[in-house]
């Protein structure tokens, strides 16, 4: 997101709002851990930060946001950044529902489940995806909150429930997450790909990211429309993303 804003500042702002001087606009990325993309490899961490710096994003790692009053962002290192725009992207929290035993609820709102996603000791209550906290040998602190995990757990649980309904003594299959790789894009021609057997960056990584996302979008018509859009944006550098900025005294 910080990369996208940096690109908008460079490409869109001067065209659409020539009266706003781009050099007066700063994009900060505030990250509590010591690296950007901390869930990815050290390779991806190093290059994502390099890319962001190159794009003019002011990256501050190892700092937490302590307070924001609508004007000033106060950081854990005592620094204050003045800004009316703060985008909070520090994760999601589970929506608690009644009836779940308190000792199975984590502070993050995740619900502890066993290897078949059952909320033990409740016999017929299951939790899957982001809200499920399952400890395995490979993931002793629970799985990453990713779409693939949610889809995988849903498929595995559906099969297990079928077995429970059809068989007297069903043999249930434990869920196992197979990480096929992780990708992140920072900006135009700038992406990081971590595969179990290789790690790469730059334009090639960005093309792979685009290709896979295109393939995951459902219908052929959608794929075609998005491909044409992306190709047009790439050639013209004219992103369809738009900023709508209002003057303070505008009566809207
Ligand atoms: C900004 C962002 C970017 C992400 N990017 C990626 C990515 O690139 N790749 C990736 O793999 N994952 C990504 N994720 C994570 C991914 O979206 C989640 O892991 C995935 O959606 C989890 O699926 P889920 O079904 O568990 O939860 P959700 O998709 O969150 O679905 C839960 C649903 O339950 C509904 N709900 C909540 N409470 C109740 C209630 N009491 N009653 C009824 N309904 C309720 C919610 O409205 C929601 O629709 C991203 C997440 C975010 C926030």
mmCIF file of C-alpha atoms and ligand atoms in Angstrom:
data_model
loop_
_atom_site.group_PDB
_atom_site.id
_atom_site.type_symbol
_atom_site.label_atom_id
_atom_site.label_comp_id
_atom_site.label_asym_id
_atom_site.label_seq_id
_atom_site.Cartn_x
_atom_site.Cartn_y
_atom_site.Cartn_z
ATOM 1 C CA UNK A 1 0.000 0.000 0.000
ATOM 2 C CA UNK A 2 2.877 2.350 0.819
ATOM 3 C CA UNK A 3 4.371 1.518 -2.594
ATOM 4 C CA UNK A 4 1.069 2.238 -4.342
ATOM 5 C CA UNK A 5 0.827 5.613 -2.598
ATOM 6 C CA UNK A 6 4.398 6.460 -3.579
ATOM 7 C CA UNK A 7 3.533 5.696 -7.211
ATOM 8 C CA UNK A 8 0.368 7.795 -7.036
ATOM 9 C CA UNK A 9 2.391 10.655 -5.605
ATOM 10 C CA UNK A 10 4.831 10.422 -8.504
ATOM 11 C CA UNK A 11 2.502 9.685 -11.428
ATOM 12 C CA UNK A 12 -1.030 10.790 -10.566
ATOM 13 C CA UNK A 13 -0.676 13.746 -8.214
ATOM 14 C CA UNK A 14 1.319 16.025 -10.568
ATOM 15 C CA UNK A 15 -1.154 15.348 -13.403
ATOM 16 C CA UNK A 16 -4.441 15.576 -11.514
ATOM 17 C CA UNK A 17 -3.511 18.103 -8.849
ATOM 18 C CA UNK A 18 -0.734 20.300 -10.272
ATOM 19 C CA UNK A 19 -1.379 22.857 -7.515
ATOM 20 C CA UNK A 20 -0.288 20.350 -4.862
ATOM 21 C CA UNK A 21 3.477 20.052 -4.839
ATOM 22 C CA UNK A 22 4.367 16.365 -4.731
ATOM 23 C CA UNK A 23 7.520 17.049 -2.738
ATOM 24 C CA UNK A 24 5.342 18.356 0.092
ATOM 25 C CA UNK A 25 3.632 14.970 0.362
ATOM 26 C CA UNK A 26 5.381 12.315 2.422
ATOM 27 C CA UNK A 27 4.528 8.636 2.607
ATOM 28 C CA UNK A 28 5.646 6.960 5.844
ATOM 29 C CA UNK A 29 5.606 3.260 6.540
ATOM 30 C CA UNK A 30 5.625 2.516 10.262
ATOM 31 C CA UNK A 31 6.440 -1.084 11.113
ATOM 32 C CA UNK A 32 6.561 -2.504 14.632
ATOM 33 C CA UNK A 33 8.886 -5.407 13.815
ATOM 34 C CA UNK A 34 12.460 -4.905 12.700
ATOM 35 C CA UNK A 35 11.786 -5.548 9.011
ATOM 36 C CA UNK A 36 9.223 -4.881 6.322
ATOM 37 C CA UNK A 37 7.460 -8.087 5.167
ATOM 38 C CA UNK A 38 8.521 -9.762 8.394
ATOM 39 C CA UNK A 39 6.535 -12.909 7.541
ATOM 40 C CA UNK A 40 8.673 -13.440 4.414
ATOM 41 C CA UNK A 41 12.344 -14.437 3.912
ATOM 42 C CA UNK A 42 15.281 -12.154 4.866
ATOM 43 C CA UNK A 43 15.802 -11.755 1.093
ATOM 44 C CA UNK A 44 12.278 -10.376 0.618
ATOM 45 C CA UNK A 45 12.646 -8.200 3.710
ATOM 46 C CA UNK A 46 15.883 -6.654 2.483
ATOM 47 C CA UNK A 47 14.668 -5.899 -1.040
ATOM 48 C CA UNK A 48 11.196 -4.702 -0.072
ATOM 49 C CA UNK A 49 12.816 -2.067 2.136
ATOM 50 C CA UNK A 50 15.279 -1.171 -0.615
ATOM 51 C CA UNK A 51 12.448 -0.780 -3.141
ATOM 52 C CA UNK A 52 10.401 1.364 -0.780
ATOM 53 C CA UNK A 53 13.365 3.618 -0.005
ATOM 54 C CA UNK A 54 14.051 3.974 -3.712
ATOM 55 C CA UNK A 55 10.426 4.968 -4.278
ATOM 56 C CA UNK A 56 10.747 7.711 -1.660
ATOM 57 C CA UNK A 57 8.785 6.018 1.126
ATOM 58 C CA UNK A 58 10.126 6.896 4.577
ATOM 59 C CA UNK A 59 10.389 3.487 6.208
ATOM 60 C CA UNK A 60 10.601 3.308 9.988
ATOM 61 C CA UNK A 61 10.977 -0.171 11.431
ATOM 62 C CA UNK A 62 11.033 -1.213 15.093
ATOM 63 C CA UNK A 63 8.606 1.550 16.046
ATOM 64 C CA UNK A 64 5.045 1.282 17.276
ATOM 65 C CA UNK A 65 2.282 3.815 16.960
ATOM 66 C CA UNK A 66 1.359 4.794 20.509
ATOM 67 C CA UNK A 67 -1.268 7.441 19.942
ATOM 68 C CA UNK A 68 -3.070 9.356 17.203
ATOM 69 C CA UNK A 69 -5.322 12.336 17.833
ATOM 70 C CA UNK A 70 -6.291 13.099 14.244
ATOM 71 C CA UNK A 71 -3.317 15.453 13.806
ATOM 72 C CA UNK A 72 -0.231 13.870 15.347
ATOM 73 C CA UNK A 73 1.019 10.302 15.236
ATOM 74 C CA UNK A 74 3.047 9.633 18.381
ATOM 75 C CA UNK A 75 5.620 6.857 18.047
ATOM 76 C CA UNK A 76 7.156 4.579 20.663
ATOM 77 C CA UNK A 77 10.572 6.217 20.098
ATOM 78 C CA UNK A 78 9.156 9.583 21.164
ATOM 79 C CA UNK A 79 8.990 10.948 17.622
ATOM 80 C CA UNK A 80 5.827 12.696 16.373
ATOM 81 C CA UNK A 81 4.670 12.826 12.765
ATOM 82 C CA UNK A 82 2.043 15.365 11.800
ATOM 83 C CA UNK A 83 -0.561 13.913 9.452
ATOM 84 C CA UNK A 84 -4.290 14.009 8.875
ATOM 85 C CA UNK A 85 -4.146 10.720 7.004
ATOM 86 C CA UNK A 86 -3.281 7.499 8.761
ATOM 87 C CA UNK A 87 -4.042 4.105 7.263
ATOM 88 C CA UNK A 88 -4.095 1.388 9.878
ATOM 89 C CA UNK A 89 -3.213 -2.010 8.466
ATOM 90 C CA UNK A 90 -1.898 -3.759 11.557
ATOM 91 C CA UNK A 91 -3.962 -6.877 11.214
ATOM 92 C CA UNK A 92 -7.434 -8.167 11.867
ATOM 93 C CA UNK A 93 -9.036 -9.398 15.058
ATOM 94 C CA UNK A 94 -11.614 -12.164 15.407
ATOM 95 C CA UNK A 95 -15.213 -11.196 16.030
ATOM 96 C CA UNK A 96 -16.058 -12.949 19.330
ATOM 97 C CA UNK A 97 -19.237 -14.988 19.519
ATOM 98 C CA UNK A 98 -20.936 -16.243 22.647
ATOM 99 C CA UNK A 99 -20.775 -19.878 23.713
ATOM 100 C CA UNK A 100 -17.094 -20.471 22.999
ATOM 101 C CA UNK A 101 -15.339 -21.566 26.231
ATOM 102 C CA UNK A 102 -13.220 -18.629 27.491
ATOM 103 C CA UNK A 103 -10.035 -20.710 27.777
ATOM 104 C CA UNK A 104 -10.198 -21.425 24.031
ATOM 105 C CA UNK A 105 -10.263 -17.737 23.094
ATOM 106 C CA UNK A 106 -6.940 -16.042 22.407
ATOM 107 C CA UNK A 107 -6.448 -12.291 22.949
ATOM 108 C CA UNK A 108 -6.466 -11.894 19.153
ATOM 109 C CA UNK A 109 -9.986 -13.327 19.078
ATOM 110 C CA UNK A 110 -8.789 -16.575 17.484
ATOM 111 C CA UNK A 111 -10.439 -19.778 18.697
ATOM 112 C CA UNK A 112 -8.306 -22.766 19.634
ATOM 113 C CA UNK A 113 -9.173 -25.809 17.510
ATOM 114 C CA UNK A 114 -7.805 -29.327 17.198
ATOM 115 C CA UNK A 115 -6.251 -30.772 14.025
ATOM 116 C CA UNK A 116 -9.652 -31.274 12.369
ATOM 117 C CA UNK A 117 -10.780 -27.716 13.264
ATOM 118 C CA UNK A 118 -13.087 -28.871 16.021
ATOM 119 C CA UNK A 119 -13.590 -26.466 18.928
ATOM 120 C CA UNK A 120 -12.980 -29.108 21.579
ATOM 121 C CA UNK A 121 -14.658 -30.130 23.828
ATOM 122 C CA UNK A 122 -17.706 -28.942 21.841
ATOM 123 C CA UNK A 123 -18.534 -31.871 19.612
ATOM 124 C CA UNK A 124 -20.271 -30.206 16.704
ATOM 125 C CA UNK A 125 -18.661 -26.766 16.687
ATOM 126 C CA UNK A 126 -15.871 -26.056 14.222
ATOM 127 C CA UNK A 127 -13.843 -22.955 13.357
ATOM 128 C CA UNK A 128 -11.830 -22.460 10.170
ATOM 129 C CA UNK A 129 -9.659 -19.804 8.554
ATOM 130 C CA UNK A 130 -8.477 -16.599 10.178
ATOM 131 C CA UNK A 131 -10.464 -17.165 13.326
ATOM 132 C CA UNK A 132 -9.092 -20.678 13.926
ATOM 133 C CA UNK A 133 -5.931 -21.172 15.973
ATOM 134 C CA UNK A 134 -4.459 -24.599 15.292
ATOM 135 C CA UNK A 135 -1.061 -25.614 16.644
ATOM 136 C CA UNK A 136 0.894 -28.107 14.570
ATOM 137 C CA UNK A 137 4.508 -29.264 14.607
ATOM 138 C CA UNK A 138 5.313 -27.028 11.635
ATOM 139 C CA UNK A 139 3.213 -24.124 12.931
ATOM 140 C CA UNK A 140 3.497 -24.187 16.725
ATOM 141 C CA UNK A 141 2.125 -20.638 16.951
ATOM 142 C CA UNK A 142 -0.811 -21.238 14.609
ATOM 143 C CA UNK A 143 -1.069 -20.845 10.847
ATOM 144 C CA UNK A 144 -0.595 -17.557 9.009
ATOM 145 C CA UNK A 145 -3.915 -15.791 8.342
ATOM 146 C CA UNK A 146 -4.016 -16.438 4.610
ATOM 147 C CA UNK A 147 -6.737 -17.281 2.106
ATOM 148 C CA UNK A 148 -5.021 -20.571 1.218
ATOM 149 C CA UNK A 149 -5.153 -21.775 4.802
ATOM 150 C CA UNK A 150 -8.851 -20.845 5.068
ATOM 151 C CA UNK A 151 -9.698 -22.638 1.796
ATOM 152 C CA UNK A 152 -7.595 -25.706 2.716
ATOM 153 C CA UNK A 153 -9.198 -26.023 6.142
ATOM 154 C CA UNK A 154 -12.666 -25.616 4.633
ATOM 155 C CA UNK A 155 -12.047 -28.423 2.123
ATOM 156 C CA UNK A 156 -10.529 -30.735 4.724
ATOM 157 C CA UNK A 157 -13.339 -30.104 7.203
ATOM 158 C CA UNK A 158 -16.046 -30.618 4.552
ATOM 159 C CA UNK A 159 -14.600 -34.053 3.769
ATOM 160 C CA UNK A 160 -14.343 -34.913 7.476
ATOM 161 C CA UNK A 161 -17.941 -33.846 8.165
ATOM 162 C CA UNK A 162 -19.086 -36.028 5.270
ATOM 163 C CA UNK A 163 -17.225 -38.954 6.802
ATOM 164 C CA UNK A 164 -18.711 -38.236 10.249
ATOM 165 C CA UNK A 165 -22.233 -38.242 8.771
ATOM 166 C CA UNK A 166 -21.810 -41.353 6.616
ATOM 167 C CA UNK A 167 -19.592 -43.663 8.634
ATOM 168 C CA UNK A 168 -19.968 -45.229 12.074
ATOM 169 C CA UNK A 169 -16.318 -45.143 12.929
ATOM 170 C CA UNK A 170 -14.929 -42.473 10.609
ATOM 171 C CA UNK A 171 -11.203 -42.059 10.052
ATOM 172 C CA UNK A 172 -10.708 -38.302 10.123
ATOM 173 C CA UNK A 173 -7.881 -36.521 8.339
ATOM 174 C CA UNK A 174 -5.831 -33.898 10.176
ATOM 175 C CA UNK A 175 -5.289 -30.610 8.383
ATOM 176 C CA UNK A 176 -1.759 -29.979 7.142
ATOM 177 C CA UNK A 177 -0.787 -26.694 5.478
ATOM 178 C CA UNK A 178 1.547 -26.956 2.521
ATOM 179 C CA UNK A 179 3.121 -23.583 1.884
ATOM 180 C CA UNK A 180 3.558 -23.306 -1.871
ATOM 181 C CA UNK A 181 5.161 -19.886 -1.581
ATOM 182 C CA UNK A 182 4.495 -16.268 -0.753
ATOM 183 C CA UNK A 183 4.492 -13.206 -2.969
ATOM 184 C CA UNK A 184 4.253 -9.503 -2.384
ATOM 185 C CA UNK A 185 4.266 -6.591 -4.755
ATOM 186 C CA UNK A 186 5.731 -3.206 -3.846
ATOM 187 C CA UNK A 187 5.210 -1.361 -7.100
ATOM 188 C CA UNK A 188 5.666 -1.379 -10.848
ATOM 189 C CA UNK A 189 8.304 -3.976 -11.758
ATOM 190 C CA UNK A 190 9.007 -4.459 -8.072
ATOM 191 C CA UNK A 191 7.839 -7.652 -6.396
ATOM 192 C CA UNK A 192 9.233 -10.387 -4.201
ATOM 193 C CA UNK A 193 8.580 -14.094 -4.589
ATOM 194 C CA UNK A 194 9.536 -16.666 -1.928
ATOM 195 C CA UNK A 195 9.179 -20.224 -3.166
ATOM 196 C CA UNK A 196 10.293 -23.242 -1.145
ATOM 197 C CA UNK A 197 13.084 -23.840 -3.714
ATOM 198 C CA UNK A 198 13.914 -20.313 -4.959
ATOM 199 C CA UNK A 199 13.607 -16.637 -4.154
ATOM 200 C CA UNK A 200 13.503 -13.859 -6.688
ATOM 201 C CA UNK A 201 12.658 -10.214 -7.100
ATOM 202 C CA UNK A 202 12.169 -7.437 -9.630
ATOM 203 C CA UNK A 203 10.322 -7.455 -12.936
ATOM 204 C CA UNK A 204 10.203 -11.261 -13.296
ATOM 205 C CA UNK A 205 8.730 -11.617 -9.794
ATOM 206 C CA UNK A 206 6.235 -8.857 -10.603
ATOM 207 C CA UNK A 207 5.140 -10.619 -13.819
ATOM 208 C CA UNK A 208 4.612 -13.870 -11.911
ATOM 209 C CA UNK A 209 2.578 -12.014 -9.290
ATOM 210 C CA UNK A 210 0.415 -10.445 -12.018
ATOM 211 C CA UNK A 211 -0.006 -13.722 -13.898
ATOM 212 C CA UNK A 212 -1.058 -15.696 -10.822
ATOM 213 C CA UNK A 213 -3.488 -13.026 -9.678
ATOM 214 C CA UNK A 214 -4.991 -12.893 -13.140
ATOM 215 C CA UNK A 215 -5.414 -16.681 -13.202
ATOM 216 C CA UNK A 216 -7.082 -16.642 -9.777
ATOM 217 C CA UNK A 217 -9.719 -14.151 -10.920
ATOM 218 C CA UNK A 218 -12.716 -16.163 -11.938
ATOM 219 C CA UNK A 219 -14.352 -15.675 -15.338
ATOM 220 C CA UNK A 220 -12.652 -15.410 -18.723
ATOM 221 C CA UNK A 221 -14.337 -12.048 -19.314
ATOM 222 C CA UNK A 222 -12.971 -10.662 -16.029
ATOM 223 C CA UNK A 223 -9.503 -11.957 -16.853
ATOM 224 C CA UNK A 224 -9.564 -10.289 -20.256
ATOM 225 C CA UNK A 225 -10.890 -6.946 -18.997
ATOM 226 C CA UNK A 226 -8.350 -6.833 -16.169
ATOM 227 C CA UNK A 227 -5.503 -7.853 -18.465
ATOM 228 C CA UNK A 228 -6.373 -5.051 -20.914
ATOM 229 C CA UNK A 229 -6.624 -2.588 -18.009
ATOM 230 C CA UNK A 230 -3.268 -3.618 -16.595
ATOM 231 C CA UNK A 231 -1.555 -3.528 -19.983
ATOM 232 C CA UNK A 232 -2.974 -0.050 -20.662
ATOM 233 C CA UNK A 233 -1.869 1.183 -17.214
ATOM 234 C CA UNK A 234 1.586 -0.249 -17.742
ATOM 235 C CA UNK A 235 2.095 1.467 -21.092
ATOM 236 C CA UNK A 236 0.531 4.814 -20.219
ATOM 237 C CA UNK A 237 1.597 4.845 -16.519
ATOM 238 C CA UNK A 238 -1.894 6.215 -16.038
ATOM 239 C CA UNK A 239 -3.306 4.193 -13.187
ATOM 240 C CA UNK A 240 -7.063 3.929 -12.893
ATOM 241 C CA UNK A 241 -6.561 4.584 -9.171
ATOM 242 C CA UNK A 242 -7.540 8.124 -8.452
ATOM 243 C CA UNK A 243 -7.107 10.526 -5.578
ATOM 244 C CA UNK A 244 -10.019 12.738 -4.669
ATOM 245 C CA UNK A 245 -8.704 15.610 -2.635
ATOM 246 C CA UNK A 246 -10.778 18.426 -1.233
ATOM 247 C CA UNK A 247 -9.683 21.868 -0.133
ATOM 248 C CA UNK A 248 -10.246 22.483 3.570
ATOM 249 C CA UNK A 249 -12.734 25.256 2.780
ATOM 250 C CA UNK A 250 -14.601 23.361 0.051
ATOM 251 C CA UNK A 251 -18.259 23.079 0.951
ATOM 252 C CA UNK A 252 -18.927 19.374 0.240
HETATM 253 C C1 LIG B 1 -5.949 -6.072 3.420
HETATM 254 C C2 LIG B 1 -5.799 -7.573 3.371
HETATM 255 C C3 LIG B 1 -5.045 -8.150 2.374
HETATM 256 C C4 LIG B 1 -4.890 -9.542 2.306
HETATM 257 N N1 LIG B 1 -4.135 -10.073 1.308
HETATM 258 C C5 LIG B 1 -4.001 -11.411 1.226
HETATM 259 C C6 LIG B 1 -3.253 -11.995 0.170
HETATM 260 O O1 LIG B 1 -2.699 -11.311 -0.688
HETATM 261 N N2 LIG B 1 -3.163 -13.353 0.134
HETATM 262 C C7 LIG B 1 -3.787 -14.135 1.065
HETATM 263 O O2 LIG B 1 -3.689 -15.371 0.972
HETATM 264 N N3 LIG B 1 -4.496 -13.616 2.061
HETATM 265 C C8 LIG B 1 -4.621 -12.275 2.175
HETATM 266 N N4 LIG B 1 -5.355 -11.714 3.202
HETATM 267 C C9 LIG B 1 -5.931 -12.624 4.217
HETATM 268 C C10 LIG B 1 -7.210 -13.260 3.695
HETATM 269 O O3 LIG B 1 -8.103 -12.264 3.257
HETATM 270 C C11 LIG B 1 -7.822 -14.056 4.837
HETATM 271 O O4 LIG B 1 -6.876 -14.964 5.347
HETATM 272 C C12 LIG B 1 -9.042 -14.838 4.382
HETATM 273 O O5 LIG B 1 -10.012 -13.958 3.865
HETATM 274 C C13 LIG B 1 -9.600 -15.635 5.561
HETATM 275 O O6 LIG B 1 -10.843 -16.197 5.192
HETATM 276 P P1 LIG B 1 -11.935 -16.474 6.304
HETATM 277 O O7 LIG B 1 -13.054 -17.122 5.591
HETATM 278 O O8 LIG B 1 -11.299 -17.147 7.472
HETATM 279 O O9 LIG B 1 -12.348 -15.034 6.848
HETATM 280 P P2 LIG B 1 -13.050 -13.821 6.095
HETATM 281 O O10 LIG B 1 -12.719 -13.830 4.645
HETATM 282 O O11 LIG B 1 -12.700 -12.611 6.907
HETATM 283 O O12 LIG B 1 -14.589 -14.148 6.224
HETATM 284 C C14 LIG B 1 -15.255 -14.085 7.484
HETATM 285 C C15 LIG B 1 -16.654 -13.603 7.211
HETATM 286 O O13 LIG B 1 -17.423 -13.755 8.396
HETATM 287 C C16 LIG B 1 -18.272 -12.641 8.527
HETATM 288 N N5 LIG B 1 -18.633 -12.534 9.945
HETATM 289 C C17 LIG B 1 -17.915 -12.059 10.991
HETATM 290 N N6 LIG B 1 -18.604 -12.157 12.134
HETATM 291 C C18 LIG B 1 -19.781 -12.715 11.828
HETATM 292 C C19 LIG B 1 -20.921 -13.081 12.590
HETATM 293 N N7 LIG B 1 -20.998 -12.880 13.913
HETATM 294 N N8 LIG B 1 -21.965 -13.648 11.932
HETATM 295 C C20 LIG B 1 -21.910 -13.867 10.583
HETATM 296 N N9 LIG B 1 -20.859 -13.531 9.821
HETATM 297 C C21 LIG B 1 -19.805 -12.964 10.437
HETATM 298 C C22 LIG B 1 -17.441 -11.486 8.035
HETATM 299 O O14 LIG B 1 -18.254 -10.402 7.645
HETATM 300 C C23 LIG B 1 -16.722 -12.121 6.851
HETATM 301 O O15 LIG B 1 -17.436 -11.992 5.653
HETATM 302 C C24 LIG B 1 -5.527 -10.345 3.274
HETATM 303 C C25 LIG B 1 -6.302 -9.756 4.276
HETATM 304 C C26 LIG B 1 -6.430 -8.387 4.336
HETATM 305 C C27 LIG B 1 -7.270 -7.778 5.433
#
